[in-house]
mmCIF file of C-alpha atoms in Angstrom:
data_model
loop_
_atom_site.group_PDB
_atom_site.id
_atom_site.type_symbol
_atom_site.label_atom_id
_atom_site.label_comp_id
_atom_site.label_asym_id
_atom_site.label_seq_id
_atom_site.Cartn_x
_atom_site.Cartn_y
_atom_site.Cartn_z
ATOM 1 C CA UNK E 1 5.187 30.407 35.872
ATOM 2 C CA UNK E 2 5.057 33.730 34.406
ATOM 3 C CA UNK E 3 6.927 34.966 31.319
ATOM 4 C CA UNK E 4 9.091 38.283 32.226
ATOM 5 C CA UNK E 5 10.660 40.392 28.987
ATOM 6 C CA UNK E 6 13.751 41.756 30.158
ATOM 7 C CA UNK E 7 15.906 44.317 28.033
ATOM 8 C CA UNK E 8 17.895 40.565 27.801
ATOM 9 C CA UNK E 9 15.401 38.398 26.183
ATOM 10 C CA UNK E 10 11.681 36.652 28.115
ATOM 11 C CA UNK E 11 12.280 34.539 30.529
ATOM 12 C CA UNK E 12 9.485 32.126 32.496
ATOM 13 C CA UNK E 13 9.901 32.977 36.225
ATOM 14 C CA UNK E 14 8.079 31.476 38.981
ATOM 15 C CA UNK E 15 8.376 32.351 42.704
ATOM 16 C CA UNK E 16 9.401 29.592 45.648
ATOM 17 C CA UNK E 17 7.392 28.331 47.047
ATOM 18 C CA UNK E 18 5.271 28.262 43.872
ATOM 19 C CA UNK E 19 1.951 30.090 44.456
ATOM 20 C CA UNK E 20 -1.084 30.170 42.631
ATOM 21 C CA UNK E 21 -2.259 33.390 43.269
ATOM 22 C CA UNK E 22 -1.277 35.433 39.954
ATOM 23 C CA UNK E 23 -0.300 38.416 42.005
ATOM 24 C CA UNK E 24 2.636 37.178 43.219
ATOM 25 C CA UNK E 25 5.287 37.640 40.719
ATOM 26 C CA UNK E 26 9.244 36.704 40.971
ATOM 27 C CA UNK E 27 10.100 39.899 39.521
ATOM 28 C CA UNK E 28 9.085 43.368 39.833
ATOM 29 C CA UNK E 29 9.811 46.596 37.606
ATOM 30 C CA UNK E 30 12.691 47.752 40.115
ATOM 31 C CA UNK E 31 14.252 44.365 38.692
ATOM 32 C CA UNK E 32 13.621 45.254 35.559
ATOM 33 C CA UNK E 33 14.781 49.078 35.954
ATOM 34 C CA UNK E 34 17.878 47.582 37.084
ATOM 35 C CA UNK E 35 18.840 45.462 33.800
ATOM 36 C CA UNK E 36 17.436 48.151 31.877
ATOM 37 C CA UNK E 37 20.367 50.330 33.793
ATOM 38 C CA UNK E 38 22.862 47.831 33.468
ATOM 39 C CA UNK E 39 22.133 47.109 29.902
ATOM 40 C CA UNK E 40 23.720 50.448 29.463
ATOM 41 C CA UNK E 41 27.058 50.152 30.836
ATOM 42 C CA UNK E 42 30.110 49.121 28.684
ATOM 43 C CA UNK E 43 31.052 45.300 28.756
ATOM 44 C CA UNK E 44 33.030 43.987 31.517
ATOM 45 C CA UNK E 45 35.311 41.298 31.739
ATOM 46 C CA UNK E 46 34.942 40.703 35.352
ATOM 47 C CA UNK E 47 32.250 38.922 37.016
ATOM 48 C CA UNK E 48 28.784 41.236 37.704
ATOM 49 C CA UNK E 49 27.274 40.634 41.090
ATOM 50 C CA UNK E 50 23.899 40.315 42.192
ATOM 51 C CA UNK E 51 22.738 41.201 45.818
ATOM 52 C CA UNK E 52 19.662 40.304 47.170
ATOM 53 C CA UNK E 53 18.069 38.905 44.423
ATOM 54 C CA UNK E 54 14.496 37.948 44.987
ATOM 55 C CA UNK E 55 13.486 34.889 42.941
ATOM 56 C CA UNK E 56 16.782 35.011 40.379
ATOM 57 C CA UNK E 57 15.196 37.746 37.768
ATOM 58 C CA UNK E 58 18.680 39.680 37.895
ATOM 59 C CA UNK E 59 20.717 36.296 37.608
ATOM 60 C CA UNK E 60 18.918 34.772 35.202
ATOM 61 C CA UNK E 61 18.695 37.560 32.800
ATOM 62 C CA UNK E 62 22.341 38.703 33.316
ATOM 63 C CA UNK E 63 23.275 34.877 32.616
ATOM 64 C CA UNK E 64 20.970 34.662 29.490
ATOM 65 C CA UNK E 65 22.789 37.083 28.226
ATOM 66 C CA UNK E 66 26.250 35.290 28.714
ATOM 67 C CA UNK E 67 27.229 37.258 31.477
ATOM 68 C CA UNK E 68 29.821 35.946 34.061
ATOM 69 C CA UNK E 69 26.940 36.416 37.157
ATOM 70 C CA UNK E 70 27.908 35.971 40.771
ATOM 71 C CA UNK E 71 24.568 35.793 43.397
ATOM 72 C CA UNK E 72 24.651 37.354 46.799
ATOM 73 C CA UNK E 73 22.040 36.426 49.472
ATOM 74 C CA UNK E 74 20.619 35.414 52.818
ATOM 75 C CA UNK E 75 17.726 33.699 51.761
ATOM 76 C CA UNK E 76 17.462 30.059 50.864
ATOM 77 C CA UNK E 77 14.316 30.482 49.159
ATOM 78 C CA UNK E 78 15.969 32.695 46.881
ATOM 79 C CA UNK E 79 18.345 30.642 46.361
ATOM 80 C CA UNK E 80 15.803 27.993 45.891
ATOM 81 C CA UNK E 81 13.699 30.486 42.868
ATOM 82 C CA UNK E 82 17.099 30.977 41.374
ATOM 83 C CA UNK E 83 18.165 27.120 40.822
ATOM 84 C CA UNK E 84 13.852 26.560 39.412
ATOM 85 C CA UNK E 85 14.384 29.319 37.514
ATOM 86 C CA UNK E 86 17.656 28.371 35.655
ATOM 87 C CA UNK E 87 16.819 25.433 34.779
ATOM 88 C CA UNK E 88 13.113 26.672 33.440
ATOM 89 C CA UNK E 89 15.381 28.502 31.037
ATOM 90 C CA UNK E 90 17.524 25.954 29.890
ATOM 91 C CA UNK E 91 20.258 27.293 31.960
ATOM 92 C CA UNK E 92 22.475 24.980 34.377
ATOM 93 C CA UNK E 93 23.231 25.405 38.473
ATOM 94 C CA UNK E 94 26.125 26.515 37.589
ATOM 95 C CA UNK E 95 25.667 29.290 35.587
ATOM 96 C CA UNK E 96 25.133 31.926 38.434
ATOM 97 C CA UNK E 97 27.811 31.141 41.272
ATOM 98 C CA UNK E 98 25.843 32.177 44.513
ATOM 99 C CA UNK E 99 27.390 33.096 47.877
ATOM 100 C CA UNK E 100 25.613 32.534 51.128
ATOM 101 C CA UNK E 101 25.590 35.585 53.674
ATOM 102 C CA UNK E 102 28.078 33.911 55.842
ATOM 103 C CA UNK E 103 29.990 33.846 53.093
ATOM 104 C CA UNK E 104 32.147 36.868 51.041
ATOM 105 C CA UNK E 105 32.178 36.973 46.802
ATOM 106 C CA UNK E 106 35.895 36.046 45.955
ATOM 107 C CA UNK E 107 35.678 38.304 43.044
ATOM 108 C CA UNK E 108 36.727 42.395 41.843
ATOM 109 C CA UNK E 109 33.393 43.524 40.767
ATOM 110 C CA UNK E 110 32.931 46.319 38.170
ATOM 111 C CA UNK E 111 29.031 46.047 38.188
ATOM 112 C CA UNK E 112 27.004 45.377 41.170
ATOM 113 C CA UNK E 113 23.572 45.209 40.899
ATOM 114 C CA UNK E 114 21.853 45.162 44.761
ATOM 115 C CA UNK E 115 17.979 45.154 45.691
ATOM 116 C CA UNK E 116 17.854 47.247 48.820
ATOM 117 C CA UNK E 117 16.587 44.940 51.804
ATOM 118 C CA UNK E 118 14.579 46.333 54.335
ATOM 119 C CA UNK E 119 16.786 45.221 57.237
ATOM 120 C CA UNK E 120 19.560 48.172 56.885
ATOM 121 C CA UNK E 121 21.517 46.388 59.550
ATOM 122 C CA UNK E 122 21.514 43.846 56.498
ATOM 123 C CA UNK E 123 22.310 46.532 53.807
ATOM 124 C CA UNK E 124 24.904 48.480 55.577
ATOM 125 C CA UNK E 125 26.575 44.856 56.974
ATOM 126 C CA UNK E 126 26.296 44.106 52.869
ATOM 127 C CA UNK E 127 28.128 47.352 52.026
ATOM 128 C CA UNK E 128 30.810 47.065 54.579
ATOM 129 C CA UNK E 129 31.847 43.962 53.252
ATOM 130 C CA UNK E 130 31.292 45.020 49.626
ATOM 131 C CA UNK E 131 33.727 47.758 49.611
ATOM 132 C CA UNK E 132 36.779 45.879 49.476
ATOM 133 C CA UNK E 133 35.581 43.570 46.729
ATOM 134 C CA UNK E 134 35.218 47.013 44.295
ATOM 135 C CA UNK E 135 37.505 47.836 41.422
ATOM 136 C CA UNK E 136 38.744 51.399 40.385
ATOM 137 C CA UNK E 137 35.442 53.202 39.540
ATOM 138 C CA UNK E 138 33.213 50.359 40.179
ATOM 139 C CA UNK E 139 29.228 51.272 39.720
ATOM 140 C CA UNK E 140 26.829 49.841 42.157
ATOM 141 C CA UNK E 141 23.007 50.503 41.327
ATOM 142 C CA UNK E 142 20.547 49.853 44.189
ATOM 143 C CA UNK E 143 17.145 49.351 43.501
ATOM 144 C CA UNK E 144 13.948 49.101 45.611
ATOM 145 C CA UNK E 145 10.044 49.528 44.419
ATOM 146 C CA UNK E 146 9.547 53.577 45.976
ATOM 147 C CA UNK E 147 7.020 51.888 48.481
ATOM 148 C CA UNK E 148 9.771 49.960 50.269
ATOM 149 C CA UNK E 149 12.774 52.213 50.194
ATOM 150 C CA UNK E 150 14.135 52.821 53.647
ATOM 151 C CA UNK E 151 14.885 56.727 53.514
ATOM 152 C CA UNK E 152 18.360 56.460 54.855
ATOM 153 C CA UNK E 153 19.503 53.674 52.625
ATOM 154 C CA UNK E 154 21.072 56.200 50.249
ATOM 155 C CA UNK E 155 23.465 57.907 53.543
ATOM 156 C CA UNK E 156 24.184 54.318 54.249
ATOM 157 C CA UNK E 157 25.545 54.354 50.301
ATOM 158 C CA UNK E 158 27.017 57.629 50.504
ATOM 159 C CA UNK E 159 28.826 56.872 53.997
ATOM 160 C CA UNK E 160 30.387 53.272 52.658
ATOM 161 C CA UNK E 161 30.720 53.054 49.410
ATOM 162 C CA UNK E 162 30.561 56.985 47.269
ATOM 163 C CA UNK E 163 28.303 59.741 46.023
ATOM 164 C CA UNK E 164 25.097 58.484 44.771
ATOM 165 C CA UNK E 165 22.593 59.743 42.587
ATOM 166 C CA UNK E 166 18.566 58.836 42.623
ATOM 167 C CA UNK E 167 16.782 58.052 39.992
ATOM 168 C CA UNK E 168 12.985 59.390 38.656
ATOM 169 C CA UNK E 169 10.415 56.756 39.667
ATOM 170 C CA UNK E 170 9.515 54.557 36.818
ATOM 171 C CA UNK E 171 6.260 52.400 37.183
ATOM 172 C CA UNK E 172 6.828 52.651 41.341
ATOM 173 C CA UNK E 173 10.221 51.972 40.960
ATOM 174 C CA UNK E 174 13.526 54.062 41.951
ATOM 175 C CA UNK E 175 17.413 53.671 41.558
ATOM 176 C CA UNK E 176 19.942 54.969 43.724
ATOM 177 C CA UNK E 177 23.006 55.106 40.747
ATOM 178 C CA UNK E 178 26.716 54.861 43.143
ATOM 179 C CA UNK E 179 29.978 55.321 42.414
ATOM 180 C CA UNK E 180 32.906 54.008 43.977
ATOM 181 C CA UNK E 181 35.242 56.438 45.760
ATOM 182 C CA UNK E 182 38.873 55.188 47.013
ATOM 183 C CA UNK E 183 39.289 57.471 49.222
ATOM 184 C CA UNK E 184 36.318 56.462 51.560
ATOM 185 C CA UNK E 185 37.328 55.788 54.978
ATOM 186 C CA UNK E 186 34.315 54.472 56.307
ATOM 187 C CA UNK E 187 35.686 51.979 58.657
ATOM 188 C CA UNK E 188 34.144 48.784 59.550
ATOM 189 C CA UNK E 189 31.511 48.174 63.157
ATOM 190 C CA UNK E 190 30.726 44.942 64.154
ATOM 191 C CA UNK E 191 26.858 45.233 63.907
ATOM 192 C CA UNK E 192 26.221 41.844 65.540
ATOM 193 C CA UNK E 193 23.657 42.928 68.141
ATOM 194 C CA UNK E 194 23.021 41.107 71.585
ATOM 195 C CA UNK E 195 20.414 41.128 74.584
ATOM 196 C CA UNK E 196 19.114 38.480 77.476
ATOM 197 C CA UNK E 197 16.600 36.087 76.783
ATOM 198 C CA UNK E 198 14.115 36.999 79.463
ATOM 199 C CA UNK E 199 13.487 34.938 82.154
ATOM 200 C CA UNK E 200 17.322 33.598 81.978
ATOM 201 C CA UNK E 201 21.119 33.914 82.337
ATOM 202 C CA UNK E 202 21.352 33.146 78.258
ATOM 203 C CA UNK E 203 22.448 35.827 75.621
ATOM 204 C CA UNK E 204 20.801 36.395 72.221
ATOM 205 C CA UNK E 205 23.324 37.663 69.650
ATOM 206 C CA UNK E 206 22.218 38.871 66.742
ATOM 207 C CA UNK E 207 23.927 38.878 62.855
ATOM 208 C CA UNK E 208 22.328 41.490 60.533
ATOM 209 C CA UNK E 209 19.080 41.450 59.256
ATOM 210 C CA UNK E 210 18.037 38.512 61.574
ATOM 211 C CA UNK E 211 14.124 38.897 62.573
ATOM 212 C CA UNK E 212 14.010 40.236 66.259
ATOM 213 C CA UNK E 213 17.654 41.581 66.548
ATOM 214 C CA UNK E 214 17.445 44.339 68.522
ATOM 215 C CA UNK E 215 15.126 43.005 71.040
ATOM 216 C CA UNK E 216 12.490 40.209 72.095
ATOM 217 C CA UNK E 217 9.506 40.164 69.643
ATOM 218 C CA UNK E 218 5.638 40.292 71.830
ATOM 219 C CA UNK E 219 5.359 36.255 69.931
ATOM 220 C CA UNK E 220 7.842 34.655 70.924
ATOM 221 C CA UNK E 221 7.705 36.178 74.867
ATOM 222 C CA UNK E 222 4.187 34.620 74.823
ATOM 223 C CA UNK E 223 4.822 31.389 73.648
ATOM 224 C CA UNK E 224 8.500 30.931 75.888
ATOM 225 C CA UNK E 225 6.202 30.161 78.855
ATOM 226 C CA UNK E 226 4.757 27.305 77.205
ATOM 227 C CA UNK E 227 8.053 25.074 76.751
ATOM 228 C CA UNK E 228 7.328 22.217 78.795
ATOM 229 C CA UNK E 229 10.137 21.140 80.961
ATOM 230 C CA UNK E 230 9.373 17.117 81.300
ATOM 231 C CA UNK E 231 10.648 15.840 77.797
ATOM 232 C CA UNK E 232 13.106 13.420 78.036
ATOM 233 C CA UNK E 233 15.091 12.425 75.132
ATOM 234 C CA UNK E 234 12.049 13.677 73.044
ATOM 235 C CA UNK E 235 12.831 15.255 69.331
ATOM 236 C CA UNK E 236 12.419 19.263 69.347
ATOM 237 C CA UNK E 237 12.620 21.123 66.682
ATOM 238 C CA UNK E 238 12.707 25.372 66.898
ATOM 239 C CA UNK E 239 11.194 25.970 63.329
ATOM 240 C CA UNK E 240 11.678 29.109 61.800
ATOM 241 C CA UNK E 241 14.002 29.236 64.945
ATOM 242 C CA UNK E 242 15.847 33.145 64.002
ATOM 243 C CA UNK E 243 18.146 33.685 66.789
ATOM 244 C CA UNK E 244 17.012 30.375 68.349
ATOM 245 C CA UNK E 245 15.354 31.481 71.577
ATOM 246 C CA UNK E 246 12.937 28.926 71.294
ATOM 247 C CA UNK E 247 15.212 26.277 70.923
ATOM 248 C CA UNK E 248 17.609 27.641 73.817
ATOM 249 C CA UNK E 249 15.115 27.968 76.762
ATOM 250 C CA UNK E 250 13.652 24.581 75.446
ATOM 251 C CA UNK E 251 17.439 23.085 75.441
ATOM 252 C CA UNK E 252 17.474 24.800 79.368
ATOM 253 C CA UNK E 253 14.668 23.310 80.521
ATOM 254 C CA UNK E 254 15.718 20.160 79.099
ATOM 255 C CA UNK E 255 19.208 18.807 79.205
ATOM 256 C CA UNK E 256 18.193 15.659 77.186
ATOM 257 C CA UNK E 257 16.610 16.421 74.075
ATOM 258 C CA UNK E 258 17.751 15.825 70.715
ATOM 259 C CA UNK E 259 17.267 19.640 69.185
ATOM 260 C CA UNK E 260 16.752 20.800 65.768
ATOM 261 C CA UNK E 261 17.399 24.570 64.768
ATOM 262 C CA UNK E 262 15.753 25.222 61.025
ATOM 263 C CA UNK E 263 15.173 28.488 59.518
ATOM 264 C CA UNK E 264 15.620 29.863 55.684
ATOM 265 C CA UNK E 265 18.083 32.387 56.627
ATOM 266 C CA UNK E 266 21.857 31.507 56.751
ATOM 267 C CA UNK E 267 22.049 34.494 59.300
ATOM 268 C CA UNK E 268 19.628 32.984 61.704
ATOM 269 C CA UNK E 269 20.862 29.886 61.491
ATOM 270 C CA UNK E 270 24.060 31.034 62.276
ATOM 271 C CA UNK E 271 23.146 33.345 65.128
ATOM 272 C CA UNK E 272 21.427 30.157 66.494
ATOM 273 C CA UNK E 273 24.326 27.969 66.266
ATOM 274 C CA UNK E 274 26.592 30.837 68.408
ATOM 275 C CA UNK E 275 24.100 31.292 70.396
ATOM 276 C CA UNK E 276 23.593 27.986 71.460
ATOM 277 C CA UNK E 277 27.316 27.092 71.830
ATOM 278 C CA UNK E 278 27.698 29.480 73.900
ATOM 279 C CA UNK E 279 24.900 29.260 76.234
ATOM 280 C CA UNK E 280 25.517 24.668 75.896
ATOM 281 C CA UNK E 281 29.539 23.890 75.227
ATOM 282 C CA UNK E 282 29.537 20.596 74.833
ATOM 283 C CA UNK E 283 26.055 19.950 74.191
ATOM 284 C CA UNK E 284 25.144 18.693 70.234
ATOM 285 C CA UNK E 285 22.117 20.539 68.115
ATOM 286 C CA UNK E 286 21.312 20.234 64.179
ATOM 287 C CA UNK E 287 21.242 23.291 62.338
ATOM 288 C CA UNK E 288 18.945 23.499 58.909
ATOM 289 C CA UNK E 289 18.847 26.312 56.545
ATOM 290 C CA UNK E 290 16.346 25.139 54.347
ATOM 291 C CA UNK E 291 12.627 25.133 53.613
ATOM 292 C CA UNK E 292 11.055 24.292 56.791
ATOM 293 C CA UNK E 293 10.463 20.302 57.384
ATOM 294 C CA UNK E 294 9.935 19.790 53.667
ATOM 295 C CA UNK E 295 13.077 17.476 53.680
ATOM 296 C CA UNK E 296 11.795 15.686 56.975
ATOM 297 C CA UNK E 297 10.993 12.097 57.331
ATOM 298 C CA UNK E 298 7.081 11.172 58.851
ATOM 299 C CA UNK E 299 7.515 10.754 62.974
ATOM 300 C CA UNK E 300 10.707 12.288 63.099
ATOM 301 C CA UNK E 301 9.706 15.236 65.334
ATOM 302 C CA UNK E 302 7.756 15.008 68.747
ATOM 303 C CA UNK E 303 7.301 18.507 69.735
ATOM 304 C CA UNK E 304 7.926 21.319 67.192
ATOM 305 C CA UNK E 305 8.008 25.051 68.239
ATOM 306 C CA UNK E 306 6.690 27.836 66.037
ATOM 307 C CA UNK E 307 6.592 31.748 65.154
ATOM 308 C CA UNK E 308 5.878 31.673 61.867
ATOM 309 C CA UNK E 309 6.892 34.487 59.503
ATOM 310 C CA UNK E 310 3.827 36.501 58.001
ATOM 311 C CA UNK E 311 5.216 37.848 55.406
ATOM 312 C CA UNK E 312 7.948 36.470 52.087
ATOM 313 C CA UNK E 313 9.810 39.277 51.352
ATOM 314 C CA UNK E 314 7.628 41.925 51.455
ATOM 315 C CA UNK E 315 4.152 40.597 50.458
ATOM 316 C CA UNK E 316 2.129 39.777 54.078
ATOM 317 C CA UNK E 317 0.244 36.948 54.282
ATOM 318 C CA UNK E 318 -0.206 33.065 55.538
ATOM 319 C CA UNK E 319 1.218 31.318 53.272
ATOM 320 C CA UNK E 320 3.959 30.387 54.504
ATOM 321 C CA UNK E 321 2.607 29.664 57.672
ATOM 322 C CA UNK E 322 0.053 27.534 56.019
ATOM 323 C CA UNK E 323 3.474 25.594 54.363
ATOM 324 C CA UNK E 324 4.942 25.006 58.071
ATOM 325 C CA UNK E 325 1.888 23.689 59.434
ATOM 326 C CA UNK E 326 1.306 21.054 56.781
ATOM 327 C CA UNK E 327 4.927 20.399 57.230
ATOM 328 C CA UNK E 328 4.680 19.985 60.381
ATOM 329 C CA UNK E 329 1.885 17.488 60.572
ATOM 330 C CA UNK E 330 3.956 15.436 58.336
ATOM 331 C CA UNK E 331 7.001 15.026 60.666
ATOM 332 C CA UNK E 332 5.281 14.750 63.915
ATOM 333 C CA UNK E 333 5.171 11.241 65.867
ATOM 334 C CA UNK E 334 1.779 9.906 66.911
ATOM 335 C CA UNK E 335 0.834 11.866 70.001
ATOM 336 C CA UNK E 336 3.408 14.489 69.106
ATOM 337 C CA UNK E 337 2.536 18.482 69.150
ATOM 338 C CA UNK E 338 3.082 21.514 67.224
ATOM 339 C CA UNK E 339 3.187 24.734 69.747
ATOM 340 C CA UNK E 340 2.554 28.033 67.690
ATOM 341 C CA UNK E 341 1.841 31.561 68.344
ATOM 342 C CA UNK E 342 0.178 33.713 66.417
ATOM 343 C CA UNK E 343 -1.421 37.523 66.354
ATOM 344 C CA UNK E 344 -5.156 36.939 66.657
ATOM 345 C CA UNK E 345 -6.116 38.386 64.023
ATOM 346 C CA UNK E 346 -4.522 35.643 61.275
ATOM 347 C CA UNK E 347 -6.543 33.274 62.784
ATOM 348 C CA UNK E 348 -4.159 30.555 62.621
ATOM 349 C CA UNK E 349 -6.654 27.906 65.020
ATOM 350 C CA UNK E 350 -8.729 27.666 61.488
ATOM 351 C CA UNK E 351 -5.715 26.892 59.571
ATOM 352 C CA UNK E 352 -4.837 24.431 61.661
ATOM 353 C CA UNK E 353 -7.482 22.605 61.614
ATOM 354 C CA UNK E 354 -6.910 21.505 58.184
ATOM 355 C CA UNK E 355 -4.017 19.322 59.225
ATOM 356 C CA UNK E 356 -4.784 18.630 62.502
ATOM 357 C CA UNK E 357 -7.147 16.638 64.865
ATOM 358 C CA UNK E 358 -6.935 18.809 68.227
ATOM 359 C CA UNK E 359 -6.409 22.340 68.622
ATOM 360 C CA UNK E 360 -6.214 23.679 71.740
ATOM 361 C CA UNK E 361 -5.488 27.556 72.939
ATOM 362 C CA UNK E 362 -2.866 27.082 76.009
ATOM 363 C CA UNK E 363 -1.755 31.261 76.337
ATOM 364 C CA UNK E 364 -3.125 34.174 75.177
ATOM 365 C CA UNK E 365 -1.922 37.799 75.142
ATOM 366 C CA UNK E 366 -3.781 40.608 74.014
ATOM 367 C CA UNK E 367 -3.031 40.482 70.637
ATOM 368 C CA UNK E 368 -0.839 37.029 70.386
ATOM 369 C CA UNK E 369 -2.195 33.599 71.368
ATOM 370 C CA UNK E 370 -0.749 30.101 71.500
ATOM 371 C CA UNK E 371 -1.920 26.676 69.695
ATOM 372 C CA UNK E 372 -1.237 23.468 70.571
ATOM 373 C CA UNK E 373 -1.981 21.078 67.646
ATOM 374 C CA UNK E 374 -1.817 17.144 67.819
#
């Protein structure tokens, strides 16, 4: 846990999952160029809203300070940091009031402080339901480290919410200052995207700023092949499932399984869920937003499918990977097996082998290849 001096007060922050490299921060300065901003705007008596926020650095700050603080997200890790990180500062669960992506704020916000995602799907899905939550010259500052600032996000400002204004970089930083303008007429497009799942007569739909929306990533098409087609009643769980094709050719091939659906975004969860109602009515699936298997009982699961993320946010790496596959080894029955693809170059077969027995290579691609553990 690191401490974090805001233009509020220090806080102790910590990321979720916890990690021990000291790198890894739950804030950044475009978190703390945005309370710095903020700081300087007359008091409001409605609620200020947070979008997007990280690990809770907005939140918590805003809500040191005494501020009325409503939390906007898609991530349940986030929403994870942000509980740790209350109560690290002596603040309780309920002092930020969060709202899911499926869900809308119930407020009028005056303030709105947003971290620009990556996914602008996400961001302009985010803005089109934002708008009718502003009041009369309502300020909404964006913020994003320079690095990760999708060039069009400010049109996608302009076009839905008012004129904006950018910011001089500050330690790597930049803010895109907008103001509200009533007479916007910006209209509202139903950005739920939708192809087949090859190989199939199913239909992947698609919410905002779910991985693999607009079509079939090269991972997954190598490890769909590999679904075996003989399991019974066994327990499958798509982990990490995003629009749940795993999960639905397995469910196909197999009209008898019990099937799990877990992934930490509410959108993916939810785009599995439609998905697989519509491809199954009738048929019965658990859906898990959550972190992984970590709430999982020991032989619960006998075959669990896998394309892990690489990447938290935007820092790359295994380590979340590394958190599914212990996971995993914890929930599977005796002679149960965790199928996983991976690009080659992660070199996820030596991983594995620290939880597992058997690792075997059952497809490979030229830059993806599939692991069966036991």
């Amino acid at each position: 846990m690191l401490s974090c001096t805001t233009p509020y007060g220090t806080l102790q922050l910590q990321r979720y999952p916890a990690s021990r490299n000291a790198a890894l921060q739950a804030f950044d300065t475009a978190d703390l160029y945005l309370l710095q901003r903020v700081q300087q705007e007359p008091e409001s008596d409605q609620p200020l809203l947070v979008i997007n926020d990280g690990f809770g650095a907005l939140a918590c700050a805003l809500a040191a300070a005494g501020k009325t603080v409503h939390s906007w997200g898609d991530s349940w890790m986030s929403w994870r940091a942000l509980q740790s990180n209350l109560a690290a500062n002596g603040l309780g669960s309920d002092a930020v009031r969060f709202f899911n992506s499926t869900e809308t704020p119930t407020a009028r916000y005056q303030q709105v402080l947003l971290r620009i995602p990556k996914s602008l799907s996400l961001l302009q899905d985010q803005l089109q339901r934002l708008r009718p939550l502003l009041a009369d010259r309502a300020l909404l500052l964006a913020g994003s480290m320079i690095k990760h600032l999708p060039p069009s996000a400010g049109d996608l400002l302009a076009a839905h919410i008012g004129p904006y204004q950018a910011s001089l970089g500050w330690k790597k930083a930049r803010l895109l200052q907008c103001q509200y303008d009533p007479s916007l007429q910006p209209g509202i497009r139903d950005l739920t995207s939708h192809y087949p799942l090859e190989g199939t007569d199913l239909q992947l739909r698609n919410r905002p700023g779910v991985f693999s929306r607009e079509k079939l990533d090269i991972g997954t098409r190598v490890l769909l092949p590999c679904i075996p087609a003989d399991l019974g009643e066994a327990r499958v769980v798509d982990l990490g499932c995003g629009n749940g094709a795993l999960g639905l050719l397995a469910a196909q091939r197999n009209p008898h399984i019990q099937l799990t659906f877990i992934d930490e975004s509410w959108a993916a969860v939810a785009s599995a869920r439609d998905n697989f109602a519509e491809a199954f009515p009738g048929r019965s699936a658990h859906f898990v937003v959550g972190d992984g298997l970590s709430e999982a009982t020991t032989n619960s699961a006998d075959l669990i499918l896998c394309n892990p993320p690489f990447h938290q946010q935007q820092v790359v790496g295994d380590q979340i990977a590394r958190r599914l596959f212990r996971q995993s080894h914890h929930a599977l029955a005796p002679g149960g097996r965790l199928l996983v693809v991976g690009n080659r170059h992660l070199g996820y077969h030596q991983t594995l082998k620290r939880y597992f027995d058997t690792i075997e290579q059952v497809a490979a691609a030229p830059k993806f290849i599939v692991l069966a553990a036991s």
